[in-house]
Tab-separated table of C-alpha atoms in Angstrom:
chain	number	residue	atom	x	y	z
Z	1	UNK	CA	17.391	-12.123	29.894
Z	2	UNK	CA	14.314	-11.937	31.696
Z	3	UNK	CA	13.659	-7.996	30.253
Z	4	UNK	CA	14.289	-9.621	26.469
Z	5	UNK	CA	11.819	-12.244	26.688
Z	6	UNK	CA	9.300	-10.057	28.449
Z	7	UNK	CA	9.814	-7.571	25.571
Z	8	UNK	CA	9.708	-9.696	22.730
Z	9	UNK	CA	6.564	-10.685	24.043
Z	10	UNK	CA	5.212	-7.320	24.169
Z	11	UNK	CA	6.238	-6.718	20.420
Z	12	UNK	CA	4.809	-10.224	19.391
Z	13	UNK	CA	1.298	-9.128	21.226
Z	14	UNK	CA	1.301	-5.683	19.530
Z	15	UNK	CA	1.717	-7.397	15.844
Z	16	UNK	CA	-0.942	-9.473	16.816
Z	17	UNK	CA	-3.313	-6.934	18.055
Z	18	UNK	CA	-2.339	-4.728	14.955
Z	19	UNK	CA	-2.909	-7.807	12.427
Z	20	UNK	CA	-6.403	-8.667	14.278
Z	21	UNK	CA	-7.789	-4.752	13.595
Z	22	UNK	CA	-6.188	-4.592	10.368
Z	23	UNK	CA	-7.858	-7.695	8.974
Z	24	UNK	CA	-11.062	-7.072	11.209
Z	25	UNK	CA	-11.228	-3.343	9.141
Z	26	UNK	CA	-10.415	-5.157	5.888
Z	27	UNK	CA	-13.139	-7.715	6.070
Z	28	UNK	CA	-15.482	-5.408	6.859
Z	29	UNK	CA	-14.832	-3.381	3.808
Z	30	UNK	CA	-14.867	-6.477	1.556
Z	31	UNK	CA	-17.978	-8.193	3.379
Z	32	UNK	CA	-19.635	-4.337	2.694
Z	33	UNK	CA	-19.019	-5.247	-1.338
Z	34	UNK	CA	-19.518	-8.207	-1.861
Z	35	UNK	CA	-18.541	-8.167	-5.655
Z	36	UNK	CA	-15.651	-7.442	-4.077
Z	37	UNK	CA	-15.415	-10.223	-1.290
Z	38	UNK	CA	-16.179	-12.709	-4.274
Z	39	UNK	CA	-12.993	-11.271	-6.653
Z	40	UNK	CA	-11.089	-11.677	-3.860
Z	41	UNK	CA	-11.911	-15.111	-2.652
Z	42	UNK	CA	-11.928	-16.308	-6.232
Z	43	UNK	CA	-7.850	-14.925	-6.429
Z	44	UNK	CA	-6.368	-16.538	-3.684
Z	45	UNK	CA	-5.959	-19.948	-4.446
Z	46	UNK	CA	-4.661	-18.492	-7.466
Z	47	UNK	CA	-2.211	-16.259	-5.650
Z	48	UNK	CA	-1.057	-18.699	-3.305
Z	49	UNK	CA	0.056	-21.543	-6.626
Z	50	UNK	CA	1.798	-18.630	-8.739
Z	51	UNK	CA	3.478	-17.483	-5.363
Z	52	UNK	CA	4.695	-21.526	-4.315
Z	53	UNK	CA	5.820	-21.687	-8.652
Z	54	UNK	CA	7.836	-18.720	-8.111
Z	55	UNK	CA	9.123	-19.287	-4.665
Z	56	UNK	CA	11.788	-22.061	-6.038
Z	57	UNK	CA	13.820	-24.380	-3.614
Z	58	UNK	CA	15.713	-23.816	-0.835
């Protein structure tokens, strides 16, 4: 039991670490254009309502 804990926390540390450089590279694409950055910023609130209308109920 111990083992399984102790390696689910290893897998939930690696995600972690991989989402941190991921979005670390990412931004600092998007922060390089900023045309860009502001596209992007502008479509998420956007992305986010037409992802909730589609999502339906559980």
């Amino acid at each position: 039991m111990l083992v399984g804990l102790l390696v689910g926390l290893l897998v939930g540390l690696l995600a972690d670490i991989g989402y941190a450089f991921t979005a670390g590279g990412l931004g600092h694409r998007l922060a390089r254009r900023s045309r860009a950055l502001r596209h992007f910023s502008g479509m998420v609130y956007p992305g986010l309502g037409v992802a909730t209308a589609f999502a339906g109920r559980k």
